[in-house]
């Protein structure tokens, strides 16, 4: 090899080595600046509380500041779009409700984001069952008694929800379908107004998230007939699951996770996934979420996360198609 060629080869090797070292150094340095955790709902709600607990743990665990940015609106779509368009460098994350990943793409004809194309799911953090609760005027103390009463009074019972297409609406539609009963859905602008009307007896039934259902059920203002989880809730140990009440395929949960833009480098994603896994195994983190009625999940592999989401998508797709539910 002549001298010019040898010099060119050496120069090339030096540049490649320098680039590799720089890339390695950048990966080792992550995170080198604050991490933004986008919460797609207003401050003060359960998703916001989860986002703040996650950001607090990430900051402490990774030795770098992490902060929450609330971007509410359009059923979470504004926050989701913000993160979908962010740089895929690991410095912008999104706390998602399962409805944003699973139900919204099935319900909306036009959506500003594609959860499969735009996001990488880093972790499923928590899930909350829903409680099938009735006004005391309803003469039913079990799921079976309620179904019998509904069949004796077809179309006379109403169930409320926080809005068309939400999980607690679809939970009612799923139960209607499985039980073969007729009920009228009454959508409200939020779970609060729906619960108020249920307490007043203006509607007879609601499938409400556990945390919201506990106070009126424990006070005797409402009666819990069943919970939607695979196992009984430790908060309502005497209330059977709907599955054990005769509907073994009935399984509903309101779940939450953390995602990053889809193009996030594997090495950065693995750092974030590791930190989130440590959060889910941290006693203080788990205790903080359990105080607000959230059951913290155990870490799952990427394959297990995909399997969970695919099963949830298939479940809700069947309900939405059979009931012909769609949103603009």
mmCIF file of C-alpha atoms in Angstrom:
data_model
loop_
_atom_site.group_PDB
_atom_site.id
_atom_site.type_symbol
_atom_site.label_atom_id
_atom_site.label_comp_id
_atom_site.label_asym_id
_atom_site.label_seq_id
_atom_site.Cartn_x
_atom_site.Cartn_y
_atom_site.Cartn_z
ATOM 1 C CA UNK A 1 0.000 0.000 0.000
ATOM 2 C CA UNK A 2 1.477 3.379 -0.970
ATOM 3 C CA UNK A 3 1.878 6.177 1.562
ATOM 4 C CA UNK A 4 -1.110 8.337 0.449
ATOM 5 C CA UNK A 5 -3.457 5.333 0.563
ATOM 6 C CA UNK A 6 -2.133 4.284 3.967
ATOM 7 C CA UNK A 7 -2.624 7.838 5.310
ATOM 8 C CA UNK A 8 -6.174 7.931 3.981
ATOM 9 C CA UNK A 9 -6.939 4.572 5.620
ATOM 10 C CA UNK A 10 -5.534 5.712 8.956
ATOM 11 C CA UNK A 11 -7.541 8.935 8.795
ATOM 12 C CA UNK A 12 -10.725 6.970 8.061
ATOM 13 C CA UNK A 13 -10.105 4.583 10.963
ATOM 14 C CA UNK A 14 -9.504 7.487 13.332
ATOM 15 C CA UNK A 15 -12.747 9.196 12.285
ATOM 16 C CA UNK A 16 -14.792 6.001 12.669
ATOM 17 C CA UNK A 17 -13.299 5.363 16.104
ATOM 18 C CA UNK A 18 -14.061 8.930 17.159
ATOM 19 C CA UNK A 19 -17.664 8.648 15.989
ATOM 20 C CA UNK A 20 -18.120 5.373 17.844
ATOM 21 C CA UNK A 21 -16.653 6.851 20.990
ATOM 22 C CA UNK A 22 -18.919 9.872 20.709
ATOM 23 C CA UNK A 23 -22.005 7.700 20.220
ATOM 24 C CA UNK A 24 -21.017 5.533 23.160
ATOM 25 C CA UNK A 25 -20.387 8.595 25.285
ATOM 26 C CA UNK A 26 -23.780 10.086 24.399
ATOM 27 C CA UNK A 27 -25.545 6.850 25.352
ATOM 28 C CA UNK A 28 -23.645 6.659 28.618
ATOM 29 C CA UNK A 29 -24.520 10.274 29.424
ATOM 30 C CA UNK A 30 -28.298 9.860 29.070
ATOM 31 C CA UNK A 31 -30.001 11.687 30.589
ATOM 32 C CA UNK A 32 -27.827 14.756 30.310
ATOM 33 C CA UNK A 33 -30.694 17.259 30.666
ATOM 34 C CA UNK A 34 -34.210 17.372 32.165
ATOM 35 C CA UNK A 35 -36.862 14.921 30.982
ATOM 36 C CA UNK A 36 -40.307 16.230 30.072
ATOM 37 C CA UNK A 37 -43.228 13.993 31.097
ATOM 38 C CA UNK A 38 -46.354 15.054 29.206
ATOM 39 C CA UNK A 39 -49.696 14.409 30.922
ATOM 40 C CA UNK A 40 -52.547 14.693 28.391
ATOM 41 C CA UNK A 41 -55.127 15.665 31.011
ATOM 42 C CA UNK A 42 -55.638 18.574 33.400
ATOM 43 C CA UNK A 43 -53.661 18.973 36.596
ATOM 44 C CA UNK A 44 -55.082 17.384 39.732
ATOM 45 C CA UNK A 45 -56.665 14.304 38.164
ATOM 46 C CA UNK A 46 -55.527 10.699 38.621
ATOM 47 C CA UNK A 47 -53.434 10.678 35.441
ATOM 48 C CA UNK A 48 -51.705 13.849 36.588
ATOM 49 C CA UNK A 49 -50.975 12.312 39.987
ATOM 50 C CA UNK A 50 -49.495 9.259 38.262
ATOM 51 C CA UNK A 51 -47.399 11.479 35.985
ATOM 52 C CA UNK A 52 -45.975 13.393 38.919
ATOM 53 C CA UNK A 53 -45.095 10.234 40.822
ATOM 54 C CA UNK A 54 -43.405 8.817 37.704
ATOM 55 C CA UNK A 55 -41.440 12.000 37.027
ATOM 56 C CA UNK A 56 -40.376 12.241 40.664
ATOM 57 C CA UNK A 57 -39.070 8.674 40.623
ATOM 58 C CA UNK A 58 -37.311 9.077 37.269
ATOM 59 C CA UNK A 59 -35.566 12.206 38.485
ATOM 60 C CA UNK A 60 -34.380 10.529 41.655
ATOM 61 C CA UNK A 61 -33.443 7.240 39.994
ATOM 62 C CA UNK A 62 -31.645 8.688 36.955
ATOM 63 C CA UNK A 63 -30.035 11.616 38.734
ATOM 64 C CA UNK A 64 -31.561 14.173 36.407
ATOM 65 C CA UNK A 65 -34.548 16.487 36.755
ATOM 66 C CA UNK A 66 -37.887 15.332 35.337
ATOM 67 C CA UNK A 67 -40.931 17.592 35.146
ATOM 68 C CA UNK A 68 -44.612 17.286 34.232
ATOM 69 C CA UNK A 69 -46.173 19.308 31.429
ATOM 70 C CA UNK A 70 -49.983 19.172 31.250
ATOM 71 C CA UNK A 71 -51.384 19.248 27.709
ATOM 72 C CA UNK A 72 -55.115 18.480 28.137
ATOM 73 C CA UNK A 73 -57.812 18.330 25.494
ATOM 74 C CA UNK A 74 -59.461 16.175 22.811
ATOM 75 C CA UNK A 75 -59.582 12.994 24.911
ATOM 76 C CA UNK A 76 -55.808 13.042 25.288
ATOM 77 C CA UNK A 77 -55.109 13.620 21.590
ATOM 78 C CA UNK A 78 -53.413 17.013 22.079
ATOM 79 C CA UNK A 79 -50.835 15.603 24.464
ATOM 80 C CA UNK A 80 -50.387 12.502 22.333
ATOM 81 C CA UNK A 81 -49.743 14.575 19.205
ATOM 82 C CA UNK A 82 -47.239 16.714 21.107
ATOM 83 C CA UNK A 83 -45.161 13.666 21.987
ATOM 84 C CA UNK A 84 -45.600 11.965 18.615
ATOM 85 C CA UNK A 85 -43.985 15.028 16.971
ATOM 86 C CA UNK A 86 -41.249 15.463 19.591
ATOM 87 C CA UNK A 87 -37.630 14.501 19.012
ATOM 88 C CA UNK A 88 -37.201 10.767 19.597
ATOM 89 C CA UNK A 89 -34.307 11.210 21.995
ATOM 90 C CA UNK A 90 -35.856 10.010 25.256
ATOM 91 C CA UNK A 91 -36.271 13.499 26.692
ATOM 92 C CA UNK A 92 -40.027 13.654 26.033
ATOM 93 C CA UNK A 93 -42.335 10.980 27.457
ATOM 94 C CA UNK A 94 -46.094 10.603 27.620
ATOM 95 C CA UNK A 95 -48.296 9.166 30.352
ATOM 96 C CA UNK A 96 -51.112 7.387 28.517
ATOM 97 C CA UNK A 97 -54.446 5.942 29.479
ATOM 98 C CA UNK A 98 -55.297 2.676 27.766
ATOM 99 C CA UNK A 99 -58.158 4.379 25.947
ATOM 100 C CA UNK A 100 -55.644 6.561 24.070
ATOM 101 C CA UNK A 101 -53.782 3.527 22.783
ATOM 102 C CA UNK A 102 -56.645 1.081 22.246
ATOM 103 C CA UNK A 103 -60.125 2.625 22.109
ATOM 104 C CA UNK A 104 -59.513 6.003 20.449
ATOM 105 C CA UNK A 105 -58.171 4.554 17.167
ATOM 106 C CA UNK A 106 -61.216 2.267 17.045
ATOM 107 C CA UNK A 107 -63.694 5.065 17.771
ATOM 108 C CA UNK A 108 -62.440 8.136 15.920
ATOM 109 C CA UNK A 109 -62.545 8.353 12.141
ATOM 110 C CA UNK A 110 -59.741 10.915 12.238
ATOM 111 C CA UNK A 111 -57.051 10.864 14.877
ATOM 112 C CA UNK A 112 -54.003 13.129 14.996
ATOM 113 C CA UNK A 113 -51.728 10.281 16.064
ATOM 114 C CA UNK A 114 -51.263 6.581 15.381
ATOM 115 C CA UNK A 115 -50.328 4.710 18.582
ATOM 116 C CA UNK A 116 -48.691 1.834 16.707
ATOM 117 C CA UNK A 117 -46.694 4.035 14.339
ATOM 118 C CA UNK A 118 -45.897 6.926 16.669
ATOM 119 C CA UNK A 119 -45.109 5.412 20.067
ATOM 120 C CA UNK A 120 -42.909 2.884 21.794
ATOM 121 C CA UNK A 121 -44.525 1.631 25.006
ATOM 122 C CA UNK A 122 -41.908 1.654 27.736
ATOM 123 C CA UNK A 123 -44.025 0.290 30.576
ATOM 124 C CA UNK A 124 -47.534 -0.529 31.741
ATOM 125 C CA UNK A 125 -47.609 1.024 35.210
ATOM 126 C CA UNK A 126 -51.014 0.479 36.760
ATOM 127 C CA UNK A 127 -54.536 -0.688 36.165
ATOM 128 C CA UNK A 128 -57.780 -0.070 38.007
ATOM 129 C CA UNK A 129 -60.907 -2.246 37.796
ATOM 130 C CA UNK A 130 -64.373 -0.807 37.416
ATOM 131 C CA UNK A 131 -67.167 -1.438 39.890
ATOM 132 C CA UNK A 132 -70.688 -2.317 38.821
ATOM 133 C CA UNK A 133 -72.712 -0.151 41.215
ATOM 134 C CA UNK A 134 -76.436 0.513 41.506
ATOM 135 C CA UNK A 135 -78.717 2.938 43.309
ATOM 136 C CA UNK A 136 -80.300 1.360 46.429
ATOM 137 C CA UNK A 137 -83.730 1.628 44.800
ATOM 138 C CA UNK A 138 -82.723 -1.184 42.434
ATOM 139 C CA UNK A 139 -83.939 -4.452 44.029
ATOM 140 C CA UNK A 140 -80.795 -6.433 43.237
ATOM 141 C CA UNK A 141 -77.931 -7.470 45.486
ATOM 142 C CA UNK A 142 -76.074 -9.664 43.026
ATOM 143 C CA UNK A 143 -75.192 -9.544 39.347
ATOM 144 C CA UNK A 144 -77.597 -12.413 38.648
ATOM 145 C CA UNK A 145 -80.455 -10.608 40.409
ATOM 146 C CA UNK A 146 -79.733 -7.456 38.418
ATOM 147 C CA UNK A 147 -79.820 -9.337 35.105
ATOM 148 C CA UNK A 148 -83.117 -10.955 36.056
ATOM 149 C CA UNK A 149 -84.554 -7.561 37.037
ATOM 150 C CA UNK A 150 -83.337 -5.979 33.782
ATOM 151 C CA UNK A 151 -84.955 -8.727 31.733
ATOM 152 C CA UNK A 152 -88.213 -8.158 33.585
ATOM 153 C CA UNK A 153 -87.969 -4.446 32.794
ATOM 154 C CA UNK A 154 -86.512 -4.235 29.278
ATOM 155 C CA UNK A 155 -85.366 -0.762 28.288
ATOM 156 C CA UNK A 156 -86.415 0.810 31.600
ATOM 157 C CA UNK A 157 -82.950 0.919 33.164
ATOM 158 C CA UNK A 158 -80.305 3.547 32.417
ATOM 159 C CA UNK A 159 -76.564 3.500 33.006
ATOM 160 C CA UNK A 160 -74.344 6.562 33.080
ATOM 161 C CA UNK A 161 -70.814 7.232 31.925
ATOM 162 C CA UNK A 162 -68.223 9.987 31.675
ATOM 163 C CA UNK A 163 -68.909 10.236 27.936
ATOM 164 C CA UNK A 164 -69.490 8.152 24.841
ATOM 165 C CA UNK A 165 -66.584 5.892 23.977
ATOM 166 C CA UNK A 166 -64.874 6.000 27.359
ATOM 167 C CA UNK A 167 -63.941 2.850 29.221
ATOM 168 C CA UNK A 168 -66.814 3.046 31.696
ATOM 169 C CA UNK A 169 -69.276 3.484 28.828
ATOM 170 C CA UNK A 170 -67.837 0.533 26.945
ATOM 171 C CA UNK A 171 -67.789 -1.518 30.141
ATOM 172 C CA UNK A 172 -71.567 -1.112 30.288
ATOM 173 C CA UNK A 173 -71.972 -1.974 26.617
ATOM 174 C CA UNK A 174 -69.886 -5.106 27.086
ATOM 175 C CA UNK A 175 -72.029 -6.190 30.014
ATOM 176 C CA UNK A 176 -75.250 -5.539 28.069
ATOM 177 C CA UNK A 177 -73.958 -7.692 25.257
ATOM 178 C CA UNK A 178 -72.834 -10.585 27.458
ATOM 179 C CA UNK A 179 -75.938 -10.550 29.668
ATOM 180 C CA UNK A 180 -78.382 -10.092 26.800
ATOM 181 C CA UNK A 181 -80.219 -7.204 28.441
ATOM 182 C CA UNK A 182 -81.501 -3.810 27.295
ATOM 183 C CA UNK A 183 -80.335 -0.620 29.009
ATOM 184 C CA UNK A 184 -80.152 3.001 27.901
ATOM 185 C CA UNK A 185 -76.767 4.698 27.933
ATOM 186 C CA UNK A 186 -76.721 8.247 29.318
ATOM 187 C CA UNK A 187 -73.432 10.052 28.587
ATOM 188 C CA UNK A 188 -72.292 12.891 30.830
ATOM 189 C CA UNK A 189 -69.477 15.426 30.595
ATOM 190 C CA UNK A 190 -67.338 13.624 33.115
ATOM 191 C CA UNK A 191 -67.671 10.915 35.732
ATOM 192 C CA UNK A 192 -68.626 13.435 38.447
ATOM 193 C CA UNK A 193 -71.969 14.492 36.942
ATOM 194 C CA UNK A 194 -72.814 10.864 36.153
ATOM 195 C CA UNK A 195 -72.125 9.836 39.737
ATOM 196 C CA UNK A 196 -74.237 12.732 41.027
ATOM 197 C CA UNK A 197 -77.219 11.558 38.987
ATOM 198 C CA UNK A 198 -76.697 7.980 40.122
ATOM 199 C CA UNK A 199 -76.677 9.080 43.770
ATOM 200 C CA UNK A 200 -79.904 11.013 43.115
ATOM 201 C CA UNK A 201 -81.541 7.968 41.540
ATOM 202 C CA UNK A 202 -81.956 9.594 38.140
ATOM 203 C CA UNK A 203 -80.071 6.686 36.599
ATOM 204 C CA UNK A 204 -79.878 3.190 38.045
ATOM 205 C CA UNK A 205 -76.426 1.881 37.208
ATOM 206 C CA UNK A 206 -72.846 2.893 36.574
ATOM 207 C CA UNK A 207 -69.613 1.066 35.865
ATOM 208 C CA UNK A 208 -67.240 3.335 37.751
ATOM 209 C CA UNK A 209 -63.514 3.208 38.422
ATOM 210 C CA UNK A 210 -62.638 1.716 41.789
ATOM 211 C CA UNK A 211 -61.212 4.857 43.363
ATOM 212 C CA UNK A 212 -64.341 6.901 42.605
ATOM 213 C CA UNK A 213 -66.730 4.122 43.561
ATOM 214 C CA UNK A 214 -65.277 3.322 46.979
ATOM 215 C CA UNK A 215 -66.592 6.289 49.046
ATOM 216 C CA UNK A 216 -70.303 6.014 48.097
ATOM 217 C CA UNK A 217 -70.220 2.211 48.257
ATOM 218 C CA UNK A 218 -68.582 2.151 51.689
ATOM 219 C CA UNK A 219 -71.044 4.747 52.992
ATOM 220 C CA UNK A 220 -74.015 2.701 51.765
ATOM 221 C CA UNK A 221 -75.173 5.365 49.340
ATOM 222 C CA UNK A 222 -74.625 2.935 46.455
ATOM 223 C CA UNK A 223 -74.513 -0.866 46.252
ATOM 224 C CA UNK A 224 -71.642 -2.680 44.555
ATOM 225 C CA UNK A 225 -72.673 -5.817 42.686
ATOM 226 C CA UNK A 226 -69.374 -6.827 41.083
ATOM 227 C CA UNK A 227 -65.868 -5.790 40.119
ATOM 228 C CA UNK A 228 -64.406 -6.185 36.657
ATOM 229 C CA UNK A 229 -60.975 -7.585 37.569
ATOM 230 C CA UNK A 230 -59.868 -11.201 37.326
ATOM 231 C CA UNK A 231 -59.630 -11.380 41.131
ATOM 232 C CA UNK A 232 -61.563 -9.679 43.895
ATOM 233 C CA UNK A 233 -60.344 -6.279 44.994
ATOM 234 C CA UNK A 234 -58.703 -6.059 48.405
ATOM 235 C CA UNK A 235 -60.636 -2.802 48.862
ATOM 236 C CA UNK A 236 -63.972 -4.628 48.379
ATOM 237 C CA UNK A 237 -63.183 -8.210 49.412
ATOM 238 C CA UNK A 238 -66.834 -9.174 49.883
ATOM 239 C CA UNK A 239 -67.838 -8.057 46.384
ATOM 240 C CA UNK A 240 -67.472 -10.875 43.813
ATOM 241 C CA UNK A 241 -65.983 -10.393 40.391
ATOM 242 C CA UNK A 242 -68.372 -10.193 37.475
ATOM 243 C CA UNK A 243 -66.478 -13.142 36.001
ATOM 244 C CA UNK A 244 -67.290 -15.362 38.979
ATOM 245 C CA UNK A 245 -70.880 -14.104 38.881
ATOM 246 C CA UNK A 246 -71.584 -15.960 35.669
ATOM 247 C CA UNK A 247 -69.665 -14.037 33.000
ATOM 248 C CA UNK A 248 -66.188 -15.594 32.888
ATOM 249 C CA UNK A 249 -65.063 -13.567 29.866
ATOM 250 C CA UNK A 250 -65.889 -10.210 31.442
ATOM 251 C CA UNK A 251 -62.626 -8.431 32.185
ATOM 252 C CA UNK A 252 -62.253 -4.647 32.157
ATOM 253 C CA UNK A 253 -59.527 -2.407 33.510
ATOM 254 C CA UNK A 254 -58.596 1.227 33.204
ATOM 255 C CA UNK A 255 -54.848 1.009 32.654
ATOM 256 C CA UNK A 256 -52.051 3.538 32.341
ATOM 257 C CA UNK A 257 -48.540 3.404 30.951
ATOM 258 C CA UNK A 258 -45.598 5.464 29.757
ATOM 259 C CA UNK A 259 -44.566 5.797 26.105
ATOM 260 C CA UNK A 260 -41.841 7.553 24.123
ATOM 261 C CA UNK A 261 -41.733 8.607 20.468
ATOM 262 C CA UNK A 262 -41.328 5.515 18.300
ATOM 263 C CA UNK A 263 -37.831 6.334 17.063
ATOM 264 C CA UNK A 264 -36.215 6.496 20.502
ATOM 265 C CA UNK A 265 -32.834 4.671 20.352
ATOM 266 C CA UNK A 266 -32.848 1.205 21.928
ATOM 267 C CA UNK A 267 -30.096 2.040 24.402
ATOM 268 C CA UNK A 268 -31.977 5.104 25.661
ATOM 269 C CA UNK A 269 -35.274 3.197 25.799
ATOM 270 C CA UNK A 270 -33.609 0.472 27.841
ATOM 271 C CA UNK A 271 -32.382 3.032 30.387
ATOM 272 C CA UNK A 272 -35.901 4.424 30.743
ATOM 273 C CA UNK A 273 -37.504 0.982 30.850
ATOM 274 C CA UNK A 274 -35.088 -0.077 33.562
ATOM 275 C CA UNK A 275 -35.931 2.960 35.670
ATOM 276 C CA UNK A 276 -39.682 2.428 35.261
ATOM 277 C CA UNK A 277 -39.277 -1.240 36.183
ATOM 278 C CA UNK A 278 -37.461 -0.196 39.356
ATOM 279 C CA UNK A 279 -40.336 2.202 40.129
ATOM 280 C CA UNK A 280 -42.867 -0.602 39.935
ATOM 281 C CA UNK A 281 -40.775 -2.646 42.365
ATOM 282 C CA UNK A 282 -40.234 0.296 44.727
ATOM 283 C CA UNK A 283 -42.274 0.025 47.928
ATOM 284 C CA UNK A 284 -42.688 3.786 48.366
ATOM 285 C CA UNK A 285 -43.831 4.256 44.752
ATOM 286 C CA UNK A 286 -46.311 1.387 45.052
ATOM 287 C CA UNK A 287 -47.643 2.700 48.355
ATOM 288 C CA UNK A 288 -48.169 6.190 46.908
ATOM 289 C CA UNK A 289 -50.294 4.818 44.065
ATOM 290 C CA UNK A 290 -52.218 2.396 46.273
ATOM 291 C CA UNK A 291 -53.302 5.349 48.421
ATOM 292 C CA UNK A 292 -55.318 6.655 45.457
ATOM 293 C CA UNK A 293 -56.738 3.242 44.578
ATOM 294 C CA UNK A 294 -54.258 2.230 41.878
ATOM 295 C CA UNK A 295 -52.941 -1.297 41.716
ATOM 296 C CA UNK A 296 -49.325 -1.205 40.532
ATOM 297 C CA UNK A 297 -48.364 -3.775 37.938
ATOM 298 C CA UNK A 298 -45.195 -5.813 37.917
ATOM 299 C CA UNK A 299 -42.669 -5.151 35.129
ATOM 300 C CA UNK A 300 -43.347 -6.924 31.815
ATOM 301 C CA UNK A 301 -41.214 -7.719 28.826
ATOM 302 C CA UNK A 302 -41.848 -5.918 25.532
ATOM 303 C CA UNK A 303 -43.467 -9.092 24.183
ATOM 304 C CA UNK A 304 -45.784 -9.322 27.204
ATOM 305 C CA UNK A 305 -46.738 -5.649 26.850
ATOM 306 C CA UNK A 306 -47.604 -6.170 23.196
ATOM 307 C CA UNK A 307 -49.658 -9.255 24.044
ATOM 308 C CA UNK A 308 -51.575 -7.341 26.738
ATOM 309 C CA UNK A 309 -52.399 -4.435 24.423
ATOM 310 C CA UNK A 310 -53.363 -6.714 21.528
ATOM 311 C CA UNK A 311 -55.771 -8.623 23.781
ATOM 312 C CA UNK A 312 -57.298 -5.369 25.038
ATOM 313 C CA UNK A 313 -57.673 -4.109 21.464
ATOM 314 C CA UNK A 314 -59.420 -7.304 20.353
ATOM 315 C CA UNK A 315 -61.768 -7.138 23.346
ATOM 316 C CA UNK A 316 -62.872 -3.558 22.708
ATOM 317 C CA UNK A 317 -62.943 -3.891 18.947
ATOM 318 C CA UNK A 318 -65.587 -6.600 19.276
ATOM 319 C CA UNK A 319 -67.730 -4.430 21.563
ATOM 320 C CA UNK A 320 -67.400 -1.262 19.480
ATOM 321 C CA UNK A 321 -68.214 -3.037 16.220
ATOM 322 C CA UNK A 322 -71.161 -4.994 17.618
ATOM 323 C CA UNK A 323 -72.709 -1.866 19.124
ATOM 324 C CA UNK A 324 -71.806 0.296 16.086
ATOM 325 C CA UNK A 325 -70.165 2.994 18.228
ATOM 326 C CA UNK A 326 -68.176 5.757 16.496
ATOM 327 C CA UNK A 327 -67.112 9.315 17.203
ATOM 328 C CA UNK A 328 -66.335 12.240 14.894
#
